[in-house]
Short mmCIF file of C-alpha atoms and ligand atoms in Angstrom, two decimals:
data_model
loop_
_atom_site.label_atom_id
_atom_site.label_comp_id
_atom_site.label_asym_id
_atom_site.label_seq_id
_atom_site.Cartn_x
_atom_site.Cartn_y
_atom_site.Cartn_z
CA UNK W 1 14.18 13.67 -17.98
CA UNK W 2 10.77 12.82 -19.47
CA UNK W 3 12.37 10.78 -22.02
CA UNK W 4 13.88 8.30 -19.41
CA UNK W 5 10.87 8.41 -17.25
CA UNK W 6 9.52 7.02 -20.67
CA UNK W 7 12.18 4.45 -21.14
CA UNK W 8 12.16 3.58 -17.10
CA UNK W 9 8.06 2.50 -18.04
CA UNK W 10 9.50 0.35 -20.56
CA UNK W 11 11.76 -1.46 -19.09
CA UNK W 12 9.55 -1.27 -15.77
CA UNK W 13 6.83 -3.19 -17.32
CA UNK W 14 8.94 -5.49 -19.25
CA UNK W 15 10.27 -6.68 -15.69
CA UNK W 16 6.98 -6.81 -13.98
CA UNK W 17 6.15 -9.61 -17.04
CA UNK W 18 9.58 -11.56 -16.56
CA UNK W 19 8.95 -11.77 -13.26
CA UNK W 20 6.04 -13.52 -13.89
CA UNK W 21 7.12 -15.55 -16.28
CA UNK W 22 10.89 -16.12 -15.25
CA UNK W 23 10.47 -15.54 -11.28
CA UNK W 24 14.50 -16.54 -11.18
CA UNK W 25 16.54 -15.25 -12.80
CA UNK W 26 19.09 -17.44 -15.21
CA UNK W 27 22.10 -18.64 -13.17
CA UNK W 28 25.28 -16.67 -13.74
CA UNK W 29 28.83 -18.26 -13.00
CA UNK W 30 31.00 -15.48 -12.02
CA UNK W 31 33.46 -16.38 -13.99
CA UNK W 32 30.75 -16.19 -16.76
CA UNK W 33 29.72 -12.50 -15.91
CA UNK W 34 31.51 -10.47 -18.80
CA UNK W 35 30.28 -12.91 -21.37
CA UNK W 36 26.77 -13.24 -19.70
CA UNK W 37 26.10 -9.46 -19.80
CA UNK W 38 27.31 -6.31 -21.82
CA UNK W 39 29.19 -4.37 -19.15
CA UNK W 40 31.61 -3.19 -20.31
CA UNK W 41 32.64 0.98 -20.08
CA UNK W 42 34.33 2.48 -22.73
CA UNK W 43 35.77 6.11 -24.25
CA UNK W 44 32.57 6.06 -26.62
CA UNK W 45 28.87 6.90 -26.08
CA UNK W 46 26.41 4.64 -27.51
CA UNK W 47 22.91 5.28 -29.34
CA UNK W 48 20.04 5.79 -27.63
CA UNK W 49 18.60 1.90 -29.55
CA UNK W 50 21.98 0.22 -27.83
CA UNK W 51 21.65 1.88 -24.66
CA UNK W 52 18.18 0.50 -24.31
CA UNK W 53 18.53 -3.00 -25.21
CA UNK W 54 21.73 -3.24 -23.43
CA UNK W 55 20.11 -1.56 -20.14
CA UNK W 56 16.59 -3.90 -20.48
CA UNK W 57 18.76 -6.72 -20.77
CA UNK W 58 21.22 -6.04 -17.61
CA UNK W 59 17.58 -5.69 -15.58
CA UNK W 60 16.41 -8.99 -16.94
CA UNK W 61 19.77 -10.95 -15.63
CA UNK W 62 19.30 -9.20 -12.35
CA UNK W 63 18.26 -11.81 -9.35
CA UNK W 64 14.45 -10.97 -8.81
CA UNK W 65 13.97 -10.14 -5.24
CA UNK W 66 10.35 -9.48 -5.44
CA UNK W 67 9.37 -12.28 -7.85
CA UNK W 68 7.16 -15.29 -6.11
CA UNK W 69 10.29 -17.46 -5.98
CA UNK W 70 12.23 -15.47 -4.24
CA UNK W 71 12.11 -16.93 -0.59
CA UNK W 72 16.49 -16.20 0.59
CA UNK W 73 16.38 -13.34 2.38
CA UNK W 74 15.15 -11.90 5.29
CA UNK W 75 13.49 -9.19 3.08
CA UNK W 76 11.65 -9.60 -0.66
CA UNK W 77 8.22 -9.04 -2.69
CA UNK W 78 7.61 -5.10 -3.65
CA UNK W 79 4.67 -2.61 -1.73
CA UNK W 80 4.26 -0.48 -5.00
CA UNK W 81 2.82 2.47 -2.99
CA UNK W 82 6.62 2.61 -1.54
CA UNK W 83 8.05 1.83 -4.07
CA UNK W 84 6.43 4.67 -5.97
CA UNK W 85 7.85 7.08 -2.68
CA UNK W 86 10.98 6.17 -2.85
CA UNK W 87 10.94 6.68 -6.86
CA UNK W 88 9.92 10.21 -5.90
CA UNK W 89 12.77 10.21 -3.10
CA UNK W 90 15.41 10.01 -6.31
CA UNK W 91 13.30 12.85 -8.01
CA UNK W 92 13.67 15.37 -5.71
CA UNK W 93 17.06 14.11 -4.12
CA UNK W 94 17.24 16.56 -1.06
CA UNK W 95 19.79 15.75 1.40
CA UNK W 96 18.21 14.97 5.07
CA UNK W 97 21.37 16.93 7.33
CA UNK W 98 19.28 20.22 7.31
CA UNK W 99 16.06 21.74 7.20
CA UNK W 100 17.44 24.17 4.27
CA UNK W 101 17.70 21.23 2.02
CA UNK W 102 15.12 18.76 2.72
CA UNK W 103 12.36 21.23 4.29
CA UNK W 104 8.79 19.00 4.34
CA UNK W 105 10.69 16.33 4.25
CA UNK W 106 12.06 16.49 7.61
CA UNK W 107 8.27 16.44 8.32
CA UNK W 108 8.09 13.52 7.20
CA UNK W 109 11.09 11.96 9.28
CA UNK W 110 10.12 13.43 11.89
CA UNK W 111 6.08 12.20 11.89
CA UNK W 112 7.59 8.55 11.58
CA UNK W 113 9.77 8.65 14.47
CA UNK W 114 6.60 10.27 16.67
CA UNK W 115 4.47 7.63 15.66
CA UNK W 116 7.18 4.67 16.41
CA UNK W 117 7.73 6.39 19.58
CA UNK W 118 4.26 7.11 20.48
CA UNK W 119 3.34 3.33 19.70
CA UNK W 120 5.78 2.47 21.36
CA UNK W 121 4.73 4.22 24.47
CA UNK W 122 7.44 6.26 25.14
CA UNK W 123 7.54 9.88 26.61
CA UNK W 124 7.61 12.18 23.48
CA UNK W 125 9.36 14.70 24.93
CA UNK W 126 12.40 12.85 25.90
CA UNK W 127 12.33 10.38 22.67
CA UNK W 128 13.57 10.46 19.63
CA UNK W 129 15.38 8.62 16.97
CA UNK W 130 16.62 8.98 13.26
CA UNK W 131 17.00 6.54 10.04
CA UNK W 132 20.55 5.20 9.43
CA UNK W 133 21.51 3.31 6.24
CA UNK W 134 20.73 -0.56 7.72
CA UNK W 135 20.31 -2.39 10.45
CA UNK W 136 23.88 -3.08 10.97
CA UNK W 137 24.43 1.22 11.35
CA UNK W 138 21.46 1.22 13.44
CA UNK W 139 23.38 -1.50 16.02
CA UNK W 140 26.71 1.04 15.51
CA UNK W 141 24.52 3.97 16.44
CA UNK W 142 23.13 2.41 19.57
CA UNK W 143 27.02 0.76 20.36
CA UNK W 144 28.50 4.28 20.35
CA UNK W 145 25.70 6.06 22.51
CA UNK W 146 26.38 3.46 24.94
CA UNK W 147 29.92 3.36 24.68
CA UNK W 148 29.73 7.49 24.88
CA UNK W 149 26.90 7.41 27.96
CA UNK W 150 29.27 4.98 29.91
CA UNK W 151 32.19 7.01 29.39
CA UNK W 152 32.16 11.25 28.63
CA UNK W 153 35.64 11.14 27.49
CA UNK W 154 35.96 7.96 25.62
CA UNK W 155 35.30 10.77 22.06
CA UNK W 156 38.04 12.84 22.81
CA UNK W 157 40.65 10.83 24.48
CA UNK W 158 40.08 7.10 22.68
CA UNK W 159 40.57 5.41 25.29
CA UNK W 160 37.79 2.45 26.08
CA UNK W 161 39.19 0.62 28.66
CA UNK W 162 38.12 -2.72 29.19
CA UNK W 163 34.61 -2.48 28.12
CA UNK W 164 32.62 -5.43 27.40
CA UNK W 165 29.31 -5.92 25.48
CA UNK W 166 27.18 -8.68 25.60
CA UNK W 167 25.25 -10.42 22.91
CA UNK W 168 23.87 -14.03 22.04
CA UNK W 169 25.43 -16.37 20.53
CA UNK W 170 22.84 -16.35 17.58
CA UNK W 171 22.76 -12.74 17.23
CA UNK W 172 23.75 -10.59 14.04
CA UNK W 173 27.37 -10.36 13.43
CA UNK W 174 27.34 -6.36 13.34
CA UNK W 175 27.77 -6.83 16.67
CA UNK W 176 30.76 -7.95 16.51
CA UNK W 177 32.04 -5.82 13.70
CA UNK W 178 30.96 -2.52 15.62
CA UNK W 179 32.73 -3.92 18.59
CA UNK W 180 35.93 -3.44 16.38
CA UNK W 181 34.23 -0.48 14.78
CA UNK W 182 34.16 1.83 18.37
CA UNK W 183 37.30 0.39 20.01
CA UNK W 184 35.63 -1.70 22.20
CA UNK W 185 37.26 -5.05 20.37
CA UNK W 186 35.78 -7.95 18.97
CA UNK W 187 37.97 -9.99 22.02
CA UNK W 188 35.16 -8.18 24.63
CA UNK W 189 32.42 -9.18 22.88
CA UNK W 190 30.85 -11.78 25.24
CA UNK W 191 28.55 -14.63 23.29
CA UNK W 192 25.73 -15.27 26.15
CA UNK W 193 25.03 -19.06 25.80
CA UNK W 194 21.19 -19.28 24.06
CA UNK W 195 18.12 -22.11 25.28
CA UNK W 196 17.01 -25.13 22.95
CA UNK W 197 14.95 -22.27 20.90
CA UNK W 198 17.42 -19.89 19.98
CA UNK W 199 16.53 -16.99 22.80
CA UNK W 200 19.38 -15.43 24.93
CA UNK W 201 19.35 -17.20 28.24
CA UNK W 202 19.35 -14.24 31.31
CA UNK W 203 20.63 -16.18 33.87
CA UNK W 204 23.63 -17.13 31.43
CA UNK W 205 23.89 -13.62 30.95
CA UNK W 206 23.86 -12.45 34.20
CA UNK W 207 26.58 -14.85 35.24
CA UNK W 208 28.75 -13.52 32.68
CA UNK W 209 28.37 -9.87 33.49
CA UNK W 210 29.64 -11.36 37.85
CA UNK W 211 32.33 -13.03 35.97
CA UNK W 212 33.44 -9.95 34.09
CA UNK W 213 33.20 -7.47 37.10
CA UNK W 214 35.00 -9.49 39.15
CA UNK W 215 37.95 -9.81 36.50
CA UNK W 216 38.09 -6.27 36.73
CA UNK W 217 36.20 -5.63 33.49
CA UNK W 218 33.66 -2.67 32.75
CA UNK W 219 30.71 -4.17 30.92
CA UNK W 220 28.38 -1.16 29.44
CA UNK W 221 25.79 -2.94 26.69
CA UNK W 222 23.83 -5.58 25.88
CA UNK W 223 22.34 -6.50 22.42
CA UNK W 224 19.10 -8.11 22.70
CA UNK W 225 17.65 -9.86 19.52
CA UNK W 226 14.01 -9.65 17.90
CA UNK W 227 14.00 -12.22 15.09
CA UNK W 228 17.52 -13.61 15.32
CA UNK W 229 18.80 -13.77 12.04
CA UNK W 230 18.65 -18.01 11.64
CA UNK W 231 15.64 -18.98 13.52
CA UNK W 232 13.75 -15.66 13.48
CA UNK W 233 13.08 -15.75 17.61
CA UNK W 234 12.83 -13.15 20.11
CA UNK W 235 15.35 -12.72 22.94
CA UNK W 236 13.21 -12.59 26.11
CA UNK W 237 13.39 -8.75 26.49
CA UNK W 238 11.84 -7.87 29.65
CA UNK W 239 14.02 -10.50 31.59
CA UNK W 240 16.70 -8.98 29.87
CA UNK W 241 15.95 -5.47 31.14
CA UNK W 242 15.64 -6.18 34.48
CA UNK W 243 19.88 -7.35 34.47
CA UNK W 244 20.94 -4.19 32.56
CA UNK W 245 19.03 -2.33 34.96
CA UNK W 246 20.87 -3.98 37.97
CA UNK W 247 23.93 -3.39 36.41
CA UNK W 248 23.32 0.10 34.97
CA UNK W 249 24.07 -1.23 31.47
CA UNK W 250 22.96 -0.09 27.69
CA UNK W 251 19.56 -2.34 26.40
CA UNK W 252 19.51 -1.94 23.04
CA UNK W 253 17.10 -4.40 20.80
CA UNK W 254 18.21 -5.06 17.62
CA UNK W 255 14.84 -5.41 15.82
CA UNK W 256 16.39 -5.00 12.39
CA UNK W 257 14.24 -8.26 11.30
CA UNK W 258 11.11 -8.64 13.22
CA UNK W 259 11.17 -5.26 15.15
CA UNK W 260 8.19 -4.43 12.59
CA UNK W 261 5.64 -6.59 15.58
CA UNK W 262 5.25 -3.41 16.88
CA UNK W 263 2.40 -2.66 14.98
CA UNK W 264 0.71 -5.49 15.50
CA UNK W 265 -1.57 -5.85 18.71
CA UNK W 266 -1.81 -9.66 17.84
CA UNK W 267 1.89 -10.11 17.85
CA UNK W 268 3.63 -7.11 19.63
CA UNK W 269 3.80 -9.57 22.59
CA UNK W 270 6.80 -11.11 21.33
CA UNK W 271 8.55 -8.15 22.34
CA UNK W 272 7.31 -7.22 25.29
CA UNK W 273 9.39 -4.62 27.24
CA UNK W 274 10.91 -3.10 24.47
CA UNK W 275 9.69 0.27 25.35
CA UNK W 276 12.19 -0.19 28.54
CA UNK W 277 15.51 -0.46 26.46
CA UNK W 278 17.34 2.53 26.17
CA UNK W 279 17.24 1.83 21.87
CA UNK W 280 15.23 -0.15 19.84
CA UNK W 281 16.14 -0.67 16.15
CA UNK W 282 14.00 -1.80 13.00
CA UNK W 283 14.27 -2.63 9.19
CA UNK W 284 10.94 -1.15 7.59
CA UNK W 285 12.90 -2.74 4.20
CA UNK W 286 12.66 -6.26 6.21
CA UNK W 287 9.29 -6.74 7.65
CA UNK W 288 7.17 -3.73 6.52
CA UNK W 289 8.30 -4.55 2.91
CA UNK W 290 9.36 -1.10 1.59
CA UNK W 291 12.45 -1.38 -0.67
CA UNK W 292 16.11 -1.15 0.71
CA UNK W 293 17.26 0.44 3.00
CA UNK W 294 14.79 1.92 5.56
CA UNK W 295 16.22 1.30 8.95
CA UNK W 296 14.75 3.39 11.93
CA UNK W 297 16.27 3.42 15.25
CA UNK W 298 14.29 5.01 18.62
CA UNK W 299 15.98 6.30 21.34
CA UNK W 300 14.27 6.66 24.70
CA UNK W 301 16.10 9.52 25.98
CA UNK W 302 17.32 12.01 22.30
CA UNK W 303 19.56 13.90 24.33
CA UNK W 304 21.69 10.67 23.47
CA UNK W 305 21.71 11.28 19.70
CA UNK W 306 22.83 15.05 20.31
CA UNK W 307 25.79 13.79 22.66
CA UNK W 308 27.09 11.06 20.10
CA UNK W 309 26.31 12.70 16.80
CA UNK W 310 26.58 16.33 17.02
CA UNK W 311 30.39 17.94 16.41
CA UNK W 312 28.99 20.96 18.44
CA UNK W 313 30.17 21.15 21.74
CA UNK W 314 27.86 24.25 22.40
CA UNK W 315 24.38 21.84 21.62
CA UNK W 316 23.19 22.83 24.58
CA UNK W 317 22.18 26.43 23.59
CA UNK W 318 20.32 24.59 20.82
CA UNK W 319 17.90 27.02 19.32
CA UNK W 320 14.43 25.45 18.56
CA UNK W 321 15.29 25.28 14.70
CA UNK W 322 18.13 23.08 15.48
CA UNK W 323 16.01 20.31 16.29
CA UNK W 324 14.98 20.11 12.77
CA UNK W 325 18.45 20.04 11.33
CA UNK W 326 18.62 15.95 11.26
CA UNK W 327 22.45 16.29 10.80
CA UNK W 328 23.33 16.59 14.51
CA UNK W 329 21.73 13.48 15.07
CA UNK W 330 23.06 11.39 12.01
CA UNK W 331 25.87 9.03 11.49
CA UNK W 332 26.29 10.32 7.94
CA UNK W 333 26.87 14.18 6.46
CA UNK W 334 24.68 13.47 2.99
CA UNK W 335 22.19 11.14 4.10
CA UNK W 336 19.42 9.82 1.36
CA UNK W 337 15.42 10.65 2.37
CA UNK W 338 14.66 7.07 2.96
CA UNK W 339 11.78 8.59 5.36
CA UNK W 340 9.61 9.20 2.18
CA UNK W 341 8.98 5.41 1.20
CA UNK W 342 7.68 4.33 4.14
CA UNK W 343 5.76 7.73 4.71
CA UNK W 344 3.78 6.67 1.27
CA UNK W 345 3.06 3.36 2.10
CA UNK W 346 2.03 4.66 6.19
CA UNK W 347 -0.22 7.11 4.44
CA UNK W 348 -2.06 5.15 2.18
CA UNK W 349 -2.57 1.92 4.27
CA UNK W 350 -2.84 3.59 7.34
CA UNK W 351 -1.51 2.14 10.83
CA UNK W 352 -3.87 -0.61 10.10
CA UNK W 353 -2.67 -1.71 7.23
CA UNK W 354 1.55 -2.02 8.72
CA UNK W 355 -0.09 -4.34 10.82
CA UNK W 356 -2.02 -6.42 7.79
CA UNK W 357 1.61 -6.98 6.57
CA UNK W 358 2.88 -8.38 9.82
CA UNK W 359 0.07 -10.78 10.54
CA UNK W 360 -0.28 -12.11 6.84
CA UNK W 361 3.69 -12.44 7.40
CA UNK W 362 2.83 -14.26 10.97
CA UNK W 363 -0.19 -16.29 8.71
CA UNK W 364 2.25 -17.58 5.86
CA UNK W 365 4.66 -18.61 8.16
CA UNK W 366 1.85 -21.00 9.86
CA UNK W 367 1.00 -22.19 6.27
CA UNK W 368 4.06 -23.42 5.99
CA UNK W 369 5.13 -25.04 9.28
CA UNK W 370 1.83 -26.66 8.99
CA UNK W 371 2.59 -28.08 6.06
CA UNK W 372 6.24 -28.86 7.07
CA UNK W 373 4.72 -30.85 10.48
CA UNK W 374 2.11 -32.82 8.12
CA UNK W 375 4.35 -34.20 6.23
CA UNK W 376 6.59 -36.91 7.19
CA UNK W 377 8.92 -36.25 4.32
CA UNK W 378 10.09 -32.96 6.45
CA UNK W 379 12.01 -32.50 10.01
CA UNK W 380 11.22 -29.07 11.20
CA UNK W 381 13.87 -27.47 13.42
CA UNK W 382 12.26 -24.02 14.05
CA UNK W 383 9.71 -22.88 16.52
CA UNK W 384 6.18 -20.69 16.20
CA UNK W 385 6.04 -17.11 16.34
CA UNK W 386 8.45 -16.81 13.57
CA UNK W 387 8.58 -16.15 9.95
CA UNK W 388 11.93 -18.50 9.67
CA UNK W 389 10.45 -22.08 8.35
CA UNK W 390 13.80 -23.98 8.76
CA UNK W 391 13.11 -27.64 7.43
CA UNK W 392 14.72 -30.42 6.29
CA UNK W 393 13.10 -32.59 3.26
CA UNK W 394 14.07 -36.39 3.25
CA UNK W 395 17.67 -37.29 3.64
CA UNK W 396 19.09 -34.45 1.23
CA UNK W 397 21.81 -32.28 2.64
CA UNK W 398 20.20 -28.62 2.69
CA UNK W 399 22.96 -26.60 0.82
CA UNK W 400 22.75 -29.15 -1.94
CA UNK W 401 19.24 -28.71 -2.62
CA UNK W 402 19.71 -24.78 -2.27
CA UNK W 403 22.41 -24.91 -4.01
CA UNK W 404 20.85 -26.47 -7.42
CA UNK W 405 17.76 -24.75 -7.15
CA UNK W 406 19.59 -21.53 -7.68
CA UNK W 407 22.04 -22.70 -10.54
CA UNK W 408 18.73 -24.34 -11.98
CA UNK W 409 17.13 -20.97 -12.06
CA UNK W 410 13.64 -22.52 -10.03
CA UNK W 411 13.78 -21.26 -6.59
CA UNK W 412 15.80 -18.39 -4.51
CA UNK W 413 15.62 -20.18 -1.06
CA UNK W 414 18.66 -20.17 1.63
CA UNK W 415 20.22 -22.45 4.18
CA UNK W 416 21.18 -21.50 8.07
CA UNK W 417 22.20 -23.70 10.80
CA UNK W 418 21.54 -23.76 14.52
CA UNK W 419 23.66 -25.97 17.54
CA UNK W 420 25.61 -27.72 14.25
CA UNK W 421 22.17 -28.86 12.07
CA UNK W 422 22.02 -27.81 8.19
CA UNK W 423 18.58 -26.75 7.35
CA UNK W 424 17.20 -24.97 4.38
CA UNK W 425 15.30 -21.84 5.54
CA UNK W 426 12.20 -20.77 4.52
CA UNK W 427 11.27 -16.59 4.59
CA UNK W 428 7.94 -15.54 4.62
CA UNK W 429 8.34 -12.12 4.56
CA UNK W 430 6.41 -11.07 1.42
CA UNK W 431 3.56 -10.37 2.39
CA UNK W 432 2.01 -9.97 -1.17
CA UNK W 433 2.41 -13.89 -1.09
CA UNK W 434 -0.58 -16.16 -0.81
CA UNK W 435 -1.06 -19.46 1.29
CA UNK W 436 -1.12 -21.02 -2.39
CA UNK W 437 2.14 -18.96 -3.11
CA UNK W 438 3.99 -20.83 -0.04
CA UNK W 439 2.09 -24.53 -0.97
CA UNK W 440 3.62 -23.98 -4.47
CA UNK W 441 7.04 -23.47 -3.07
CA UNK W 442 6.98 -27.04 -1.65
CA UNK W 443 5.49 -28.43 -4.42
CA UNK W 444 7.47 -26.90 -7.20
CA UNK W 445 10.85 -28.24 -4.59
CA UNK W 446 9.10 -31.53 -4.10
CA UNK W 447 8.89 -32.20 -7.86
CA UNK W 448 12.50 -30.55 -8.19
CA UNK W 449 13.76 -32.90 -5.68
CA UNK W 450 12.64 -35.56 -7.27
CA UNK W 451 13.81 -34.95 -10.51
CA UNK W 452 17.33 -34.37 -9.61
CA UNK W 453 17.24 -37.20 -6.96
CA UNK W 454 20.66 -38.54 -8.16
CA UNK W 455 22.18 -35.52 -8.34
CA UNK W 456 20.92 -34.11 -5.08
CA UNK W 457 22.36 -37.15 -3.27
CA UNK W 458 25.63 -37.39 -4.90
CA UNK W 459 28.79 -36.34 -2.46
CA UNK W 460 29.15 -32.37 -2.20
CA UNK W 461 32.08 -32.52 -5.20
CA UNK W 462 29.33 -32.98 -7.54
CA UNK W 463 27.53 -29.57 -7.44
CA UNK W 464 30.62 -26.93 -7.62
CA UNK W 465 29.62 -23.68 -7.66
CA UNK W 466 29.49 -21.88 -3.66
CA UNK W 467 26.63 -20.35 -2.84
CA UNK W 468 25.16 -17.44 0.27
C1 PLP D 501 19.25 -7.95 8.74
C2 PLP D 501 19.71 -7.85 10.14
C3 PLP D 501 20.64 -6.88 10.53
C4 PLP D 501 21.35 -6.01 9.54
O1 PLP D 501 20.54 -5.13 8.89
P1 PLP D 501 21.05 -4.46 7.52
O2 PLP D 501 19.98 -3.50 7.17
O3 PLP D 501 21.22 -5.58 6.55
O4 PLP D 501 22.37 -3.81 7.82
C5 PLP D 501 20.94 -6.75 11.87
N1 PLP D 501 20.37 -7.56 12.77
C6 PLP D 501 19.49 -8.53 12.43
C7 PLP D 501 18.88 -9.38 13.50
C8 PLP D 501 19.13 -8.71 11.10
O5 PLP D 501 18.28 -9.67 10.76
#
């Protein structure tokens, strides 16, 4: 093992150079890969000198997701003090179902959900909550608690009925795939209509749910948005309480992208009432910057973990050990301690510091839609209060100009729509970025733009290759 912690420094600080000096990474064509890269398997081993240069080089052609470029994704940069917990994570590799296995490190687990909770507001007694592998298996976990609280025999016998969730138009689209995922059917998955910002419109909502009862449908759930994926904006979550409460339905707030305001006093306005849904979800890999995956969701009342996730039918007589065997209230058997990164980078910046991180987030994002409204060269199309800068620069089509900046290797940077306008869109999620970091990106696309101008306004056939 020490040998390849030896060769990992190598090639570690060979990347943390190229970064700097390549911050994308040379464009690939797929059909290019097996020429581009030696990856191929075969019946022989190879030397130790091969296996280096042949590993260091695969890292180098990897797309740099923490590099200063890299601006397409609703997470990027690299916290190195989580970085460093989750190296440690692979170390010891325990498995999180029991206390057997992963002993302190249920501690750990366990001391992030209290403190969520507990900033949250919520009744530690009765709350609870457990880390799934993303955001999207956080939305399943809260789907099938619903789906299970609505119905007691919908595990055994199958049967769902004519259930109906509801969720906005511009919500994620595990929604949807969940619906098909529990039974429930992507046909009763109801698309609430959403105002000129983005944000789930109640009344639209509420309307819906009449409509559906008096079909003779059973609606049970209703996804609520923080940071919707396009325009990064907050579904108005207290309004939307108040109608699940009416109708005795499931709240649960899919916070996967900007759940993180929580620890910010400045900014855990924008999503106010939170602590009344019945589960609240959030990426720590998104907006508190620790590496992939690290998706938390809270439950308000745990008793709905036991009932969904636990095969025994006898949890009742629970001793008080149980409660620290994590596998009765996981969606996995072997699940991966991704408790410990976020635990490091907690401990050594303190509560304080999570919320540093959101407001320099909140801080870049003002950077830049300053910049974007100064500048008449620009059409913004997204709102403040979000880390989504979606902006348009002269007359070129946005997917164009993403497009070629990726094949040209100069900037990662993605495109979204909203009500049928192309925009590219701007993340400002790494916080390790600078307001010069985020004046650079414009620049360097400014001077890109116009030295492709021809190219960039050329019909679509022109630049080939498909892009996400
Ligand atoms: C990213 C995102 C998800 C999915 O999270 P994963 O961890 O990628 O599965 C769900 N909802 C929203 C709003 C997101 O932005």
């Amino acid at each position: 093992m020490k040998e390849d912690i030896e060769l990992f420094n190598i090639i570690a600080n060979e990347l943390l150079i190229n970064e700097i000096e390549h911050p994308v990474a040379d464009y690939i064509d797929v059909n290019e890969l097996n020429q581009a890269a030696d990856l191929s398997l075969s019946e022989e081993p190879v030397d130790k000198e091969t296996f280096l240069a042949v590993v260091k080089d695969l890292v180098l052609k990897t797309p740099k997701t923490s590099s200063k470029m890299f601006f397409n994704q609703l997470y990027g940069g690299r916290k190195s003090k989580a970085v460093l917990g989750d190296l440690l994570a692979v170390m010891l590799n325990n498995s999180m179902y029991t206390y057997k296995v992963a002993g302190v490190q249920v501690g750990v687990e366990k001391e992030i959900i209290n403190q969520v909770c507990g900033i949250l507001g919520l009744d530690k007694s009765k709350s609870g909550g457990t880390m799934a592998s993303g955001g999207s298996m956080c939305n399943l976990m809260a789907m099938i608690m619903a789906r299970d609280a609505f119905d007691k025999k919908v595990k055994d016998t199958g049967n769902v009925g004519k259930m109906i969730v509801y969720t906005s138009e511009e919500s994620h689209y595990s929604i949807t795939k969940n619906a098909a995922f529990t039974g429930i059917g992507r046909d009763n998955v109801r698309y609430v209509e959403v105002d000129q910002e983005g944000r789930m419109i109640p009344n639209a909502l509420e309307q819906q749910i009449q409509k559906d009862l008096k079909n003779g449908f059973a609606p049970f759930f209703v996804n609520a948005t923080a940071g919707t994926t396009v325009l990064g904006v907050f579904d108005p979550i207290a309004e939307i309480n108040e109608i699940c409460k009416k109708h005795h339905l499931w709240l649960h707030v899919d916070g996967a992208y900007c759940g993180g305001v929580i620890f910010s006093k400045n900014y855990s306005r924008l999503i106010e009432g939170v602590q009344k849904a019945d589960s609240f979800s959030f990426n720590a890999h998104k907006m508190l910057n620790t590496p992939l995956t690290c998706s938390i969701i809270i439950v308000k009342n745990n008793d709905h973990l036991h009932n969904s996730f636990s095969n025994d039918a006898d949890y009742l007589y629970q001793t008080g050990a149980d409660d620290y065997d994590l596998g009765k209230i996981s969606l996995q058997c072997g699940r991966r301690n991704d408790a410990l990164k976020l635990w490091t980078l907690w401990k050594f910046v303190g509560t304080k510091g999570l919320a540093d991180i959101v407001e320099k987030q909140f801080y870049l994002a003002d950077v830049a839609r300053d910049y974007v409204r100064k500048n008449q060269d620009y059409t913004l199309y997204s709102f403040d209060n979000s880390l989504s800068i979606c902006f348009n620069y002269k007359n070129i089509p946005a997917k164009h100009l993403c497009t070629l900046l990726y094949e040209k290797a100069e900037i990662m940077v993605g495109f979204g729509s909203f009500k049928g306008v192309e925009f590219v869109r701007l993340i400002t999620i790494n916080s390790e970025n600078s307001a010069e970091d985020i004046l650079n990106f414009f620049k360097k696309m400014e001077q890109f733009a116009e030295q492709h101008k021809a190219l960039l306004l050329a019909p679509s056939a022109e630049i080939t290759k498909s892009v996400i």
